[in-house]
Amino acid sequence: MVALIGKSSIVIQLLNAVTSAPACSNTFVSGCTVNKKCKRQIMSIEEFGNLDIEGKNVLIIGCPASGKTWLSKKMAKSTHTVIHTDDYISYGYQMGMYCALDAANMSEKPTIVEGVHGYRMLRKGCEYGSYYPDIVIEMQISNSRMMQTYMRER
């Protein structure tokens, strides 16, 4: 079952939920995990509402206008630091991602990171051994919905 949030579906990758071994220990290849301890699942809205993020670092990724910011606001708790990678765009494409990665790594609380830089943060964090989110949420929308948004807002 696909959980619909507006026009987005939620795909959850629980990277560290079933084991105490570090997630991404086998690294990511072309955006796909090769870590056998990871599992990918599509959750219903009811299951998503019951997702325990207490003490866990969460990364929300997806194409522009897929609902990442909306979802991060819904998930935000006082126990987490929310990092919007779009806030780092003024630093440029390359430095913006590294600034957001630094913010996530220096946070004293678990983080909820969202934004289009999330894909690169995940890859670079695993490559450098510095950023291992416990939960990766990928927001997916149809191509027609993405084009609608671009035509209306861009």
Short mmCIF file of C-alpha atoms in Angstrom, two decimals:
data_model
loop_
_atom_site.label_atom_id
_atom_site.label_comp_id
_atom_site.label_asym_id
_atom_site.label_seq_id
_atom_site.Cartn_x
_atom_site.Cartn_y
_atom_site.Cartn_z
CA MET A 1 0.00 0.00 0.00
CA VAL A 2 1.29 3.48 -0.84
CA ALA A 3 0.75 6.25 1.70
CA LEU A 4 -0.41 9.42 0.02
CA ILE A 5 0.54 12.76 1.51
CA GLY A 6 -1.05 15.32 -0.75
CA LYS A 7 0.11 13.95 -4.08
CA SER A 8 3.26 12.29 -2.69
CA SER A 9 3.88 8.75 -1.59
CA ILE A 10 6.16 7.87 1.29
CA VAL A 11 8.81 5.22 0.91
CA ILE A 12 10.64 4.48 4.13
CA GLN A 13 14.06 2.90 4.29
CA LEU A 14 14.75 1.80 7.83
CA LEU A 15 18.52 1.72 7.82
CA ASN A 16 19.28 0.90 11.42
CA ALA A 17 15.99 -0.15 12.92
CA VAL A 18 16.60 -3.90 13.02
CA THR A 19 20.26 -4.04 13.98
CA SER A 20 22.78 -2.27 16.15
CA ALA A 21 25.40 -2.27 13.36
CA PRO A 22 26.05 1.10 11.75
CA ALA A 23 23.87 1.77 8.74
CA CYS A 24 25.57 2.31 5.39
CA SER A 25 28.51 0.21 6.53
CA ASN A 26 28.68 -1.25 3.04
CA THR A 27 28.12 2.24 1.51
CA PHE A 28 25.65 3.34 -1.12
CA VAL A 29 26.04 2.73 -4.83
CA SER A 30 24.18 4.97 -7.27
CA GLY A 31 21.62 5.86 -4.62
CA CYS A 32 20.83 2.19 -3.85
CA THR A 33 21.96 0.56 -0.66
CA VAL A 34 23.99 -2.59 -0.76
CA ASN A 35 23.84 -3.00 3.00
CA LYS A 36 22.04 -6.27 3.75
CA LYS A 37 20.85 -4.93 7.12
CA CYS A 38 18.68 -2.28 5.46
CA LYS A 39 15.12 -2.86 4.45
CA ARG A 40 12.86 -0.87 2.16
CA GLN A 41 9.17 -0.68 2.70
CA ILE A 42 6.20 1.35 1.60
CA MET A 43 4.07 2.30 4.58
CA SER A 44 0.41 3.08 4.91
CA ILE A 45 -0.47 6.42 6.49
CA GLU A 46 -1.48 4.60 9.67
CA GLU A 47 1.85 2.79 9.88
CA PHE A 48 3.73 6.02 9.19
CA GLY A 49 1.87 7.75 12.01
CA ASN A 50 3.19 5.07 14.36
CA LEU A 51 6.80 5.35 13.19
CA ASP A 52 9.05 5.78 16.23
CA ILE A 53 11.70 8.43 15.49
CA GLU A 54 12.66 9.02 19.12
CA GLY A 55 16.44 9.32 19.31
CA LYS A 56 16.84 8.63 15.58
CA ASN A 57 18.31 10.73 12.81
CA VAL A 58 15.87 11.08 9.91
CA LEU A 59 16.68 12.11 6.33
CA ILE A 60 13.84 13.11 3.97
CA ILE A 61 14.76 13.11 0.29
CA GLY A 62 12.85 13.57 -2.95
CA CYS A 63 12.54 15.77 -5.99
CA PRO A 64 11.57 19.44 -5.64
CA ALA A 65 7.95 20.00 -4.58
CA SER A 66 7.45 16.40 -3.41
CA GLY A 67 6.47 17.38 0.14
CA LYS A 68 9.78 17.12 2.03
CA THR A 69 9.41 20.38 3.94
CA TRP A 70 5.74 19.69 4.71
CA LEU A 71 6.63 16.26 6.12
CA SER A 72 9.54 17.62 8.18
CA LYS A 73 7.18 20.12 9.80
CA LYS A 74 4.73 17.32 10.61
CA MET A 75 7.51 15.20 12.13
CA ALA A 76 9.25 18.03 14.01
CA LYS A 77 9.60 17.44 17.72
CA SER A 78 11.40 19.36 20.43
CA THR A 79 13.73 16.38 20.75
CA HIS A 80 15.05 16.89 17.18
CA THR A 81 16.89 19.59 15.28
CA VAL A 82 15.25 20.22 11.90
CA ILE A 83 17.68 21.09 9.11
CA HIS A 84 16.33 22.39 5.79
CA THR A 85 19.07 22.00 3.20
CA ASP A 86 17.47 24.75 1.11
CA ASP A 87 18.60 27.17 3.84
CA TYR A 88 22.18 26.51 2.67
CA ILE A 89 21.63 27.22 -1.05
CA SER A 90 23.19 30.69 -0.68
CA TYR A 91 26.54 28.94 -0.05
CA GLY A 92 26.41 27.41 -3.54
CA TYR A 93 25.73 23.90 -4.78
CA GLN A 94 28.85 22.24 -3.40
CA MET A 95 29.44 24.21 -0.20
CA GLY A 96 25.72 24.26 0.67
CA MET A 97 25.66 20.48 0.98
CA TYR A 98 28.82 20.45 3.12
CA CYS A 99 27.41 23.18 5.40
CA ALA A 100 24.18 21.20 5.87
CA LEU A 101 26.24 18.04 6.51
CA ASP A 102 28.28 19.89 9.13
CA ALA A 103 25.08 21.18 10.79
CA ALA A 104 23.72 17.62 11.01
CA ASN A 105 26.99 16.25 12.37
CA MET A 106 27.36 19.02 14.97
CA SER A 107 23.80 18.85 16.27
CA GLU A 108 23.56 17.87 19.91
CA LYS A 109 20.11 16.38 19.28
CA PRO A 110 18.96 13.83 16.71
CA THR A 111 18.16 15.49 13.39
CA ILE A 112 15.42 15.61 10.80
CA VAL A 113 17.17 16.71 7.61
CA GLU A 114 15.16 17.49 4.50
CA GLY A 115 15.91 18.87 1.08
CA VAL A 116 17.33 18.13 -2.32
CA HIS A 117 20.88 18.17 -0.92
CA GLY A 118 19.87 15.09 1.09
CA TYR A 119 20.86 12.68 -1.68
CA ARG A 120 24.41 14.06 -1.77
CA MET A 121 24.57 14.28 2.04
CA LEU A 122 23.72 10.59 2.27
CA ARG A 123 26.34 9.61 -0.30
CA LYS A 124 29.09 11.89 1.08
CA GLY A 125 28.26 11.12 4.69
CA CYS A 126 28.64 7.40 4.06
CA GLU A 127 31.74 7.98 1.93
CA TYR A 128 33.41 10.01 4.69
CA GLY A 129 32.02 7.90 7.52
CA SER A 130 30.39 10.91 9.16
CA TYR A 131 26.62 10.81 8.52
CA TYR A 132 24.46 7.74 8.99
CA PRO A 133 20.74 8.54 9.24
CA ASP A 134 18.70 5.86 10.96
CA ILE A 135 15.66 6.44 8.76
CA VAL A 136 15.63 7.62 5.15
CA ILE A 137 12.28 8.75 3.80
CA GLU A 138 11.97 9.21 0.06
CA MET A 139 9.06 11.29 -1.14
CA GLN A 140 7.86 10.25 -4.58
CA ILE A 141 5.52 12.06 -6.95
CA SER A 142 4.47 11.30 -10.49
CA ASN A 143 6.21 12.98 -13.42
CA SER A 144 2.98 14.71 -14.38
CA ARG A 145 2.62 16.14 -10.86
CA MET A 146 6.24 17.31 -10.91
CA MET A 147 5.70 19.05 -14.28
CA GLN A 148 2.49 20.67 -12.99
CA THR A 149 4.37 22.12 -10.05
CA TYR A 150 7.25 23.37 -12.20
CA MET A 151 4.88 25.04 -14.65
CA ARG A 152 2.94 26.72 -11.85
CA GLU A 153 5.80 27.79 -9.57
CA ARG A 154 8.91 28.16 -11.70
#
